[in-house]
Short mmCIF file of C-alpha atoms in Angstrom, two decimals:
data_model
loop_
_atom_site.label_atom_id
_atom_site.label_comp_id
_atom_site.label_asym_id
_atom_site.label_seq_id
_atom_site.Cartn_x
_atom_site.Cartn_y
_atom_site.Cartn_z
CA MET A 1 247.56 159.85 121.11
CA LYS A 2 249.51 159.33 117.93
CA LYS A 3 248.43 161.32 114.89
CA LYS A 4 248.19 159.35 111.67
CA ARG A 5 248.13 160.36 108.04
CA PHE A 6 244.99 158.42 107.20
CA SER A 7 242.08 156.95 109.08
CA PHE A 8 241.03 153.34 108.34
CA MET A 9 237.61 152.00 109.30
CA ALA A 10 237.52 148.23 109.56
CA LEU A 11 234.18 146.44 109.86
CA LEU A 12 233.55 142.78 110.46
CA LEU A 13 230.58 141.71 108.34
CA SER A 14 229.50 138.17 107.49
CA GLY A 15 232.95 136.86 108.30
CA SER A 16 234.60 139.20 105.76
CA LEU A 17 236.71 142.23 106.51
CA LEU A 18 235.36 145.29 104.72
CA PHE A 19 237.15 148.59 104.72
CA SER A 20 235.94 152.12 104.24
CA ALA A 21 237.35 154.09 101.35
CA CYS A 22 241.07 154.44 101.80
CA SER A 23 243.49 156.41 99.73
CA ASN A 24 245.36 154.22 97.23
CA ASP A 25 247.40 157.16 96.05
CA THR A 26 250.99 156.37 96.94
CA SER A 27 252.42 158.45 94.14
CA THR A 28 253.79 161.09 96.49
CA THR A 29 257.53 160.71 96.64
CA PRO A 30 258.59 160.30 100.28
CA ASP A 31 261.27 162.34 101.92
CA LYS A 32 263.94 159.65 101.74
CA GLY A 33 265.32 160.13 105.20
CA LYS A 34 268.51 158.15 104.76
CA ASP A 35 269.66 160.44 101.99
CA SER A 36 268.54 163.63 103.72
CA GLY A 37 269.82 162.68 107.17
CA LYS A 38 266.35 162.93 108.72
CA VAL A 39 265.85 159.38 109.93
CA ASP A 40 265.14 159.81 113.62
CA GLY A 41 262.28 159.55 116.10
CA GLU A 42 260.60 156.34 117.21
CA ILE A 43 259.06 153.26 115.58
CA THR A 44 257.08 150.33 116.94
CA VAL A 45 257.58 146.93 115.33
CA TRP A 46 255.11 144.09 115.80
CA VAL A 47 256.58 140.59 115.59
CA HIS A 48 255.34 137.13 116.52
CA PRO A 49 256.77 134.25 118.57
CA TYR A 50 258.63 132.32 115.87
CA THR A 51 260.00 129.66 118.23
CA GLY A 52 259.17 128.37 121.69
CA ASP A 53 262.09 130.24 123.24
CA ALA A 54 260.99 133.78 124.15
CA LYS A 55 264.32 134.66 125.80
CA LYS A 56 266.32 133.63 122.76
CA GLU A 57 264.06 135.66 120.49
CA GLU A 58 264.38 138.69 122.75
CA GLU A 59 268.15 138.54 122.40
CA MET A 60 267.75 138.07 118.63
CA TRP A 61 265.72 141.25 118.30
CA LYS A 62 268.18 143.18 120.45
CA GLU A 63 270.98 142.19 118.10
CA ILE A 64 268.98 143.05 114.97
CA THR A 65 267.90 146.39 116.42
CA ALA A 66 271.49 147.19 117.40
CA ASN A 67 272.57 146.56 113.81
CA TYR A 68 269.89 148.96 112.58
CA ASN A 69 270.93 151.60 115.10
CA LYS A 70 274.52 151.47 113.86
CA GLU A 71 273.26 153.24 110.74
CA PHE A 72 270.32 155.09 112.31
CA PRO A 73 271.34 155.84 115.91
CA ASP A 74 268.62 158.47 116.39
CA VAL A 75 265.74 156.03 115.96
CA GLU A 76 264.26 154.33 119.02
CA VAL A 77 262.95 150.89 118.05
CA ASN A 78 260.27 149.28 120.19
CA ILE A 79 259.83 145.55 119.49
CA GLU A 80 256.45 144.19 120.60
CA THR A 81 255.60 140.50 120.32
CA ILE A 82 251.94 139.74 119.60
CA PRO A 83 250.37 136.26 119.47
CA TRP A 84 249.54 134.52 116.20
CA ALA A 85 245.93 134.03 117.25
CA ASN A 86 243.58 136.71 115.89
CA ARG A 87 246.50 138.63 114.42
CA ASP A 88 244.41 139.92 111.49
CA GLN A 89 241.83 141.42 113.81
CA LYS A 90 244.47 142.91 116.10
CA VAL A 91 246.32 144.62 113.23
CA LEU A 92 243.16 145.93 111.59
CA THR A 93 241.65 147.15 114.85
CA ALA A 94 244.86 148.95 115.80
CA LEU A 95 245.18 150.65 112.42
CA ALA A 96 241.51 151.66 112.42
CA ALA A 97 242.02 153.22 115.85
CA ASN A 98 245.09 155.12 114.59
CA ASN A 99 247.19 153.29 117.13
CA GLY A 100 248.94 150.64 115.07
CA PRO A 101 252.59 149.72 114.63
CA ASP A 102 255.01 151.32 112.20
CA VAL A 103 256.21 147.93 110.95
CA PHE A 104 254.57 144.53 111.19
CA TYR A 105 254.99 140.98 109.96
CA ALA A 106 252.68 139.77 107.21
CA ILE A 107 252.16 136.61 105.17
CA PRO A 108 251.25 136.29 101.47
CA ASP A 109 247.47 136.12 101.79
CA GLN A 110 247.38 139.17 104.07
CA MET A 111 249.53 141.52 102.00
CA PRO A 112 247.26 141.92 98.93
CA GLN A 113 244.19 142.35 101.14
CA TYR A 114 245.84 145.24 102.95
CA ALA A 115 247.55 146.74 99.90
CA ASP A 116 244.41 146.68 97.77
CA VAL A 117 242.60 149.05 100.13
CA GLY A 118 245.54 151.39 100.64
CA MET A 119 246.57 150.22 104.08
CA LEU A 120 250.25 149.64 103.21
CA LEU A 121 253.03 152.02 102.30
CA GLU A 122 254.47 151.47 98.84
CA LEU A 123 258.16 150.80 99.32
CA ASP A 124 259.35 151.33 95.75
CA PRO A 125 260.22 155.02 96.32
CA TYR A 126 262.53 153.91 99.14
CA LEU A 127 264.26 151.17 97.17
CA GLU A 128 267.27 151.28 94.92
CA ASP A 129 267.99 148.42 92.53
CA SER A 130 270.83 147.37 94.80
CA ASP A 131 268.40 146.92 97.70
CA LEU A 132 266.77 144.01 95.85
CA GLU A 133 269.96 142.30 94.75
CA GLY A 134 270.51 139.00 96.46
CA PHE A 135 266.87 138.15 97.13
CA VAL A 136 265.56 134.88 95.73
CA ASP A 137 263.28 135.92 92.87
CA THR A 138 260.33 133.84 94.09
CA SER A 139 260.51 135.47 97.53
CA LEU A 140 259.63 138.85 96.01
CA VAL A 141 256.45 137.52 94.36
CA SER A 142 254.44 137.72 97.57
CA THR A 143 255.63 141.26 98.35
CA THR A 144 254.30 142.67 95.09
CA TRP A 145 250.74 143.71 94.26
CA LYS A 146 249.77 145.44 91.01
CA ASP A 147 253.47 145.88 90.16
CA LYS A 148 254.24 147.72 93.41
CA LYS A 149 256.29 146.46 96.34
CA TYR A 150 254.70 146.66 99.75
CA GLY A 151 257.14 144.60 101.78
CA LEU A 152 260.46 142.82 101.86
CA PRO A 153 260.79 139.11 102.69
CA ILE A 154 262.72 137.69 105.62
CA LEU A 155 261.89 133.99 105.48
CA GLN A 156 260.78 131.39 103.01
CA GLU A 157 259.81 127.75 102.87
CA ALA A 158 259.83 125.15 100.12
CA TYR A 159 257.66 122.05 100.02
CA THR A 160 259.01 118.97 98.32
CA PHE A 161 258.79 115.18 98.47
CA ILE A 162 260.46 113.38 101.38
CA TYR A 163 260.97 109.71 100.57
CA ASN A 164 260.96 106.73 102.92
CA LEU A 165 264.03 104.89 101.66
CA ASP A 166 262.85 101.58 103.11
CA VAL A 167 259.79 101.78 100.86
CA VAL A 168 261.91 102.88 97.90
CA LYS A 169 263.98 99.72 98.29
CA ALA A 170 260.88 97.59 98.89
CA ILE A 171 259.45 98.56 95.51
CA GLY A 172 262.75 97.76 93.80
CA GLU A 173 263.85 101.30 93.05
CA ASP A 174 267.15 103.11 93.55
CA PRO A 175 267.30 105.67 96.41
CA ALA A 176 269.94 107.52 94.41
CA ASN A 177 267.58 108.03 91.50
CA LEU A 178 264.40 109.58 92.94
CA PRO A 179 261.58 110.70 90.59
CA GLN A 180 261.99 114.04 88.89
CA THR A 181 258.82 114.21 86.75
CA TRP A 182 255.11 113.46 87.03
CA GLU A 183 255.53 110.43 84.82
CA GLU A 184 258.37 109.00 86.88
CA PHE A 185 256.51 109.51 90.15
CA GLU A 186 253.32 107.96 88.80
CA ALA A 187 255.29 104.87 87.76
CA TRP A 188 256.69 104.58 91.30
CA ALA A 189 253.18 105.14 92.70
CA ALA A 190 251.89 102.10 90.81
CA LYS A 191 254.74 99.97 92.16
CA ALA A 192 254.06 101.19 95.71
CA LYS A 193 250.41 100.23 95.39
CA GLU A 194 251.36 96.75 94.16
CA LYS A 195 253.57 96.26 97.23
CA GLY A 196 250.87 97.42 99.67
CA PHE A 197 252.08 100.99 100.22
CA TYR A 198 250.51 104.35 99.56
CA ALA A 199 252.49 106.56 97.21
CA LEU A 200 251.83 109.92 98.83
CA ASN A 201 250.09 111.71 101.67
CA TYR A 202 247.21 114.02 100.69
CA LEU A 203 245.50 116.22 103.27
CA GLY A 204 242.25 117.11 101.53
CA GLY A 205 240.91 118.78 104.67
CA GLY A 206 243.85 121.18 104.82
CA SER A 207 245.05 124.17 102.84
CA MET A 208 245.03 124.16 99.05
CA ASN A 209 248.65 125.34 99.25
CA GLY A 210 249.69 121.86 100.32
CA THR A 211 247.30 119.88 98.13
CA ILE A 212 246.10 120.97 94.68
CA TYR A 213 248.00 124.23 94.11
CA PRO A 214 251.48 122.74 93.55
CA TRP A 215 250.03 120.35 90.99
CA ILE A 216 248.20 123.21 89.23
CA TRP A 217 251.40 125.24 88.96
CA GLN A 218 253.43 122.24 87.81
CA ALA A 219 250.83 121.60 85.11
CA GLY A 220 251.37 125.14 83.83
CA GLY A 221 248.05 126.38 85.21
CA ASP A 222 246.99 128.99 87.72
CA VAL A 223 244.03 129.86 89.95
CA VAL A 224 243.29 133.57 89.52
CA THR A 225 245.44 136.50 88.42
CA ASP A 226 245.73 139.94 89.96
CA GLU A 227 243.55 141.15 87.10
CA ASN A 228 240.74 138.79 88.22
CA GLU A 229 241.19 136.35 85.35
CA VAL A 230 240.03 132.98 86.65
CA LEU A 231 242.22 130.17 85.32
CA ILE A 232 241.44 127.27 87.61
CA ASN A 233 239.39 125.54 84.89
CA SER A 234 241.90 126.10 82.11
CA SER A 235 243.07 123.01 80.26
CA GLU A 236 246.39 123.18 82.11
CA SER A 237 244.82 123.45 85.57
CA VAL A 238 242.37 120.63 84.89
CA LYS A 239 245.36 118.31 84.42
CA ALA A 240 246.06 118.75 88.14
CA PHE A 241 242.48 117.82 89.00
CA GLU A 242 242.84 114.74 86.81
CA MET A 243 246.11 113.76 88.49
CA ILE A 244 244.69 113.96 92.02
CA ASN A 245 241.51 112.15 91.00
CA ASN A 246 243.59 109.41 89.35
CA PHE A 247 245.72 109.00 92.48
CA TYR A 248 242.65 108.67 94.68
CA GLN A 249 240.64 106.35 92.48
CA LYS A 250 243.64 104.02 92.05
CA GLY A 251 244.40 103.97 95.77
CA TYR A 252 247.75 105.70 95.48
CA ILE A 253 246.78 108.07 98.32
CA PRO A 254 245.01 107.01 101.56
CA GLU A 255 241.27 106.41 101.78
CA ASP A 256 240.73 109.34 104.14
CA SER A 257 242.46 111.82 101.80
CA ILE A 258 239.19 113.60 100.95
CA THR A 259 238.97 115.20 104.40
CA ALA A 260 242.20 114.27 106.21
CA THR A 261 244.15 116.93 108.08
CA THR A 262 246.95 114.59 109.11
CA GLN A 263 248.28 111.23 107.97
CA ASP A 264 251.28 111.15 110.28
CA GLU A 265 250.38 107.75 111.68
CA LEU A 266 250.63 106.20 108.22
CA TRP A 267 253.79 108.14 107.37
CA PHE A 268 255.71 107.42 110.57
CA GLY A 269 254.35 103.88 110.46
CA GLY A 270 256.24 103.31 107.20
CA LYS A 271 253.12 102.91 105.04
CA ILE A 272 253.72 105.80 102.60
CA LEU A 273 256.39 106.15 99.92
CA ALA A 274 256.64 109.93 99.98
CA GLN A 275 255.38 112.86 101.99
CA LEU A 276 254.98 116.43 100.75
CA GLY A 277 256.73 118.40 103.46
CA SER A 278 258.93 121.34 104.39
CA GLY A 279 261.62 122.18 106.92
CA ILE A 280 259.34 121.37 109.85
CA SER A 281 258.76 117.93 108.37
CA ILE A 282 262.51 117.35 108.12
CA THR A 283 262.98 118.40 111.75
CA MET A 284 260.30 115.92 112.82
CA MET A 285 261.95 113.18 110.80
CA GLU A 286 265.32 113.85 112.40
CA LYS A 287 263.74 113.66 115.86
CA GLU A 288 261.05 111.01 115.48
CA GLY A 289 261.62 109.15 112.23
CA GLU A 290 262.47 105.45 112.53
CA PHE A 291 263.58 104.99 108.92
CA ASP A 292 266.09 106.53 106.57
CA PHE A 293 264.79 109.27 104.32
CA ALA A 294 265.88 111.50 101.45
CA ILE A 295 264.44 114.59 99.84
CA ALA A 296 264.13 115.27 96.12
CA PRO A 297 263.63 118.40 94.02
CA PRO A 298 260.02 119.49 93.38
CA LEU A 299 258.45 117.49 90.58
CA THR A 300 258.29 118.79 87.05
CA GLY A 301 255.15 118.63 84.92
CA GLU A 302 255.14 121.38 82.37
CA LYS A 303 257.02 123.45 84.95
CA GLN A 304 259.08 122.77 88.06
CA LEU A 305 257.27 124.59 90.84
CA THR A 306 256.05 124.03 94.38
CA TYR A 307 254.54 125.85 97.32
CA GLY A 308 256.47 127.69 99.99
CA THR A 309 255.18 130.49 102.16
CA THR A 310 257.06 133.77 102.48
CA GLY A 311 257.17 135.94 105.58
CA MET A 312 257.67 139.67 105.12
CA PHE A 313 257.76 142.96 106.95
CA VAL A 314 255.50 145.80 105.81
CA VAL A 315 254.78 149.39 106.77
CA PRO A 316 251.24 150.76 107.29
CA SER A 317 250.54 153.76 105.10
CA ASN A 318 249.50 155.69 108.22
CA SER A 319 252.78 155.19 110.02
CA ASP A 320 253.95 158.21 112.01
CA ASN A 321 257.52 157.63 110.85
CA PRO A 322 257.50 156.03 107.39
CA ASP A 323 261.12 156.91 106.62
CA ALA A 324 262.51 155.16 109.69
CA ALA A 325 260.03 152.31 109.24
CA ALA A 326 260.99 151.71 105.61
CA GLU A 327 264.67 151.73 106.51
CA PHE A 328 263.99 149.20 109.27
CA VAL A 329 262.28 146.87 106.78
CA LYS A 330 265.33 147.12 104.52
CA ALA A 331 267.69 146.51 107.44
CA VAL A 332 265.89 143.58 109.05
CA THR A 333 265.82 141.74 105.72
CA ASN A 334 269.44 142.30 104.74
CA ALA A 335 271.76 139.30 104.62
CA GLU A 336 273.43 139.94 107.99
CA ASN A 337 270.18 140.21 109.92
CA GLN A 338 268.59 137.33 108.02
CA ARG A 339 271.42 135.13 109.23
CA ILE A 340 270.61 136.15 112.80
CA PHE A 341 266.85 135.75 112.43
CA ASN A 342 266.85 132.47 110.52
CA THR A 343 269.55 130.84 112.62
CA VAL A 344 267.21 131.24 115.58
CA THR A 345 263.94 130.45 113.79
CA GLN A 346 265.33 127.80 111.40
CA TYR A 347 263.45 129.15 108.42
CA ILE A 348 265.14 129.53 105.04
CA PRO A 349 266.59 133.00 104.35
CA THR A 350 265.35 134.89 101.31
CA GLN A 351 268.81 136.34 100.75
CA GLU A 352 270.87 133.80 98.79
CA GLU A 353 274.11 134.51 100.61
CA ALA A 354 272.46 134.06 104.02
CA LYS A 355 271.63 130.45 103.21
CA ASP A 356 275.15 129.56 104.35
CA ILE A 357 273.69 129.19 107.86
CA PHE A 358 272.67 125.69 106.76
CA ASP A 359 276.04 124.63 105.35
CA SER A 360 276.45 122.03 108.10
CA ASN A 361 272.87 120.70 107.78
CA GLN A 362 272.58 118.30 104.86
CA TYR A 363 268.81 118.37 104.53
CA MET A 364 268.14 122.05 105.17
CA SER A 365 271.00 123.03 102.87
CA GLN A 366 269.44 120.93 100.12
CA LEU A 367 265.92 122.24 100.83
CA ALA A 368 267.18 125.83 100.71
CA THR A 369 268.14 125.34 97.07
CA TYR A 370 264.50 124.63 96.22
CA THR A 371 263.10 128.03 97.21
CA GLN A 372 263.81 129.14 93.65
CA TYR A 373 260.82 126.97 92.67
CA ALA A 374 258.55 127.96 95.56
CA LEU A 375 255.46 130.09 94.94
CA PRO A 376 253.81 131.65 98.00
CA GLY A 377 250.21 130.78 97.13
CA VAL A 378 247.52 132.77 95.37
CA ILE A 379 248.48 136.43 95.67
CA HIS A 380 245.09 138.10 95.55
CA PRO A 381 242.87 139.95 98.08
CA LYS A 382 240.38 137.08 97.81
CA GLY A 383 243.06 134.38 97.93
CA ARG A 384 242.00 133.12 101.33
CA ALA A 385 238.26 133.48 100.68
CA ILE A 386 238.22 131.27 97.58
CA MET A 387 239.98 128.28 99.14
CA PRO A 388 236.83 126.67 100.62
CA PHE A 389 235.13 126.71 97.21
CA ILE A 390 238.04 124.94 95.56
CA GLN A 391 238.33 122.47 98.42
CA ALA A 392 234.63 121.56 98.23
CA GLU A 393 234.79 120.87 94.51
CA ILE A 394 237.90 118.71 94.77
CA GLN A 395 236.28 116.75 97.57
CA ALA A 396 233.18 116.22 95.40
CA MET A 397 235.41 115.03 92.56
CA MET A 398 237.31 112.58 94.74
CA ALA A 399 234.01 111.26 96.10
CA GLY A 400 232.98 110.46 92.52
CA ASP A 401 230.23 113.08 92.28
CA LYS A 402 231.93 115.17 89.58
CA THR A 403 234.46 114.73 86.83
CA PRO A 404 237.70 116.73 87.07
CA GLN A 405 236.43 119.18 84.43
CA GLU A 406 233.08 119.57 86.19
CA ALA A 407 234.80 120.20 89.52
CA ALA A 408 237.15 122.77 87.98
CA ASP A 409 234.27 124.53 86.20
CA ALA A 410 232.24 124.67 89.41
CA ALA A 411 235.23 126.05 91.30
CA ALA A 412 235.71 128.71 88.61
CA GLU A 413 232.05 129.70 88.85
CA ALA A 414 232.27 130.04 92.64
CA ILE A 415 235.46 132.10 92.39
CA GLU A 416 233.91 134.44 89.85
CA ALA A 417 230.92 134.94 92.13
CA GLU A 418 233.22 135.77 95.03
CA LEU A 419 235.24 138.22 92.92
CA ALA A 420 232.02 139.96 91.88
CA LYS A 421 231.21 140.82 95.49
CA PRO A 422 232.07 144.39 96.56
#
């Protein structure tokens, strides 16, 4: 059985993951193996199925591992693919049993949960300034908690508006001059309504990342900071509540937007002016779309921002071989290996120079330029837990039961109560 530096106890209680006291002290300077020539041994890396082609991904990981072994030939790398389903539980159970991986893939709402209880290795002692050169600035947001880096990003997305050009022409507007600001889009929304179209999809039954959060950020607001300052009911954030409420009450978004999880039938049926989407949406349009489309930069309110998840690799703080693991994280996210990984998976690289993989793809090349505006969500240990509270209040607002300010205040109160829990 593998010996680990720390022991983590993970308990499942009332749907929340609670951890026993774990050391948060990562001040010990690691023995930087690359410099001392001591990077050897064995590491296990947990990855997920990123496409539907297991054979192609197997070859991808062989190539990436071979690149790593060019610099660290004495490290044996074991790549293990685990399913997406129940991944949180699998990771936590394995680490609690002292039998976890040395490197694993994490997303933005997982990282702060793990880092806050000392489950992740701080990577700053392993990083030189040059190691961070080339990364899109926004891609590093989700890898940082309390001013410390706990991962490096390998992929990124950016959500923006995809326009049905038939509808654009039907409302008398120019496809070459798509809206850039809130005011411009709202003017188009009114014209769309007059012509019998919806202006935008809105999936109120889905994640806040694809509904209210982009509007909050564009308004200059925020949800909650890493210092537990709740800002969702600030004057800036309330502007986003007002915008969504205005769109719904005026019929600019579909009637089922309060609880909808998909509006594809309306979109592909040519009934909506614009859809908030990402690279997957573009792929679907190229395969299934029956009308011409164009994408535009994220809208600007007070700021030009949008949502886009970030995928990263992290190292558990109880890894048997932290030196080799940290070097693997640096290697797998370098430009060369990002080209390999993202060519197969068709995500957007977080290294600027690796974005050249999309040079021959008009839409993905354009979308890749928008990651500079993409925030990865609410980076906070309670980021996932507070979403249902916000969703419920926005739904109540859209149903006419609360004003935007009342809904925002109620959401803030619920968030504060959640943050007060141990």
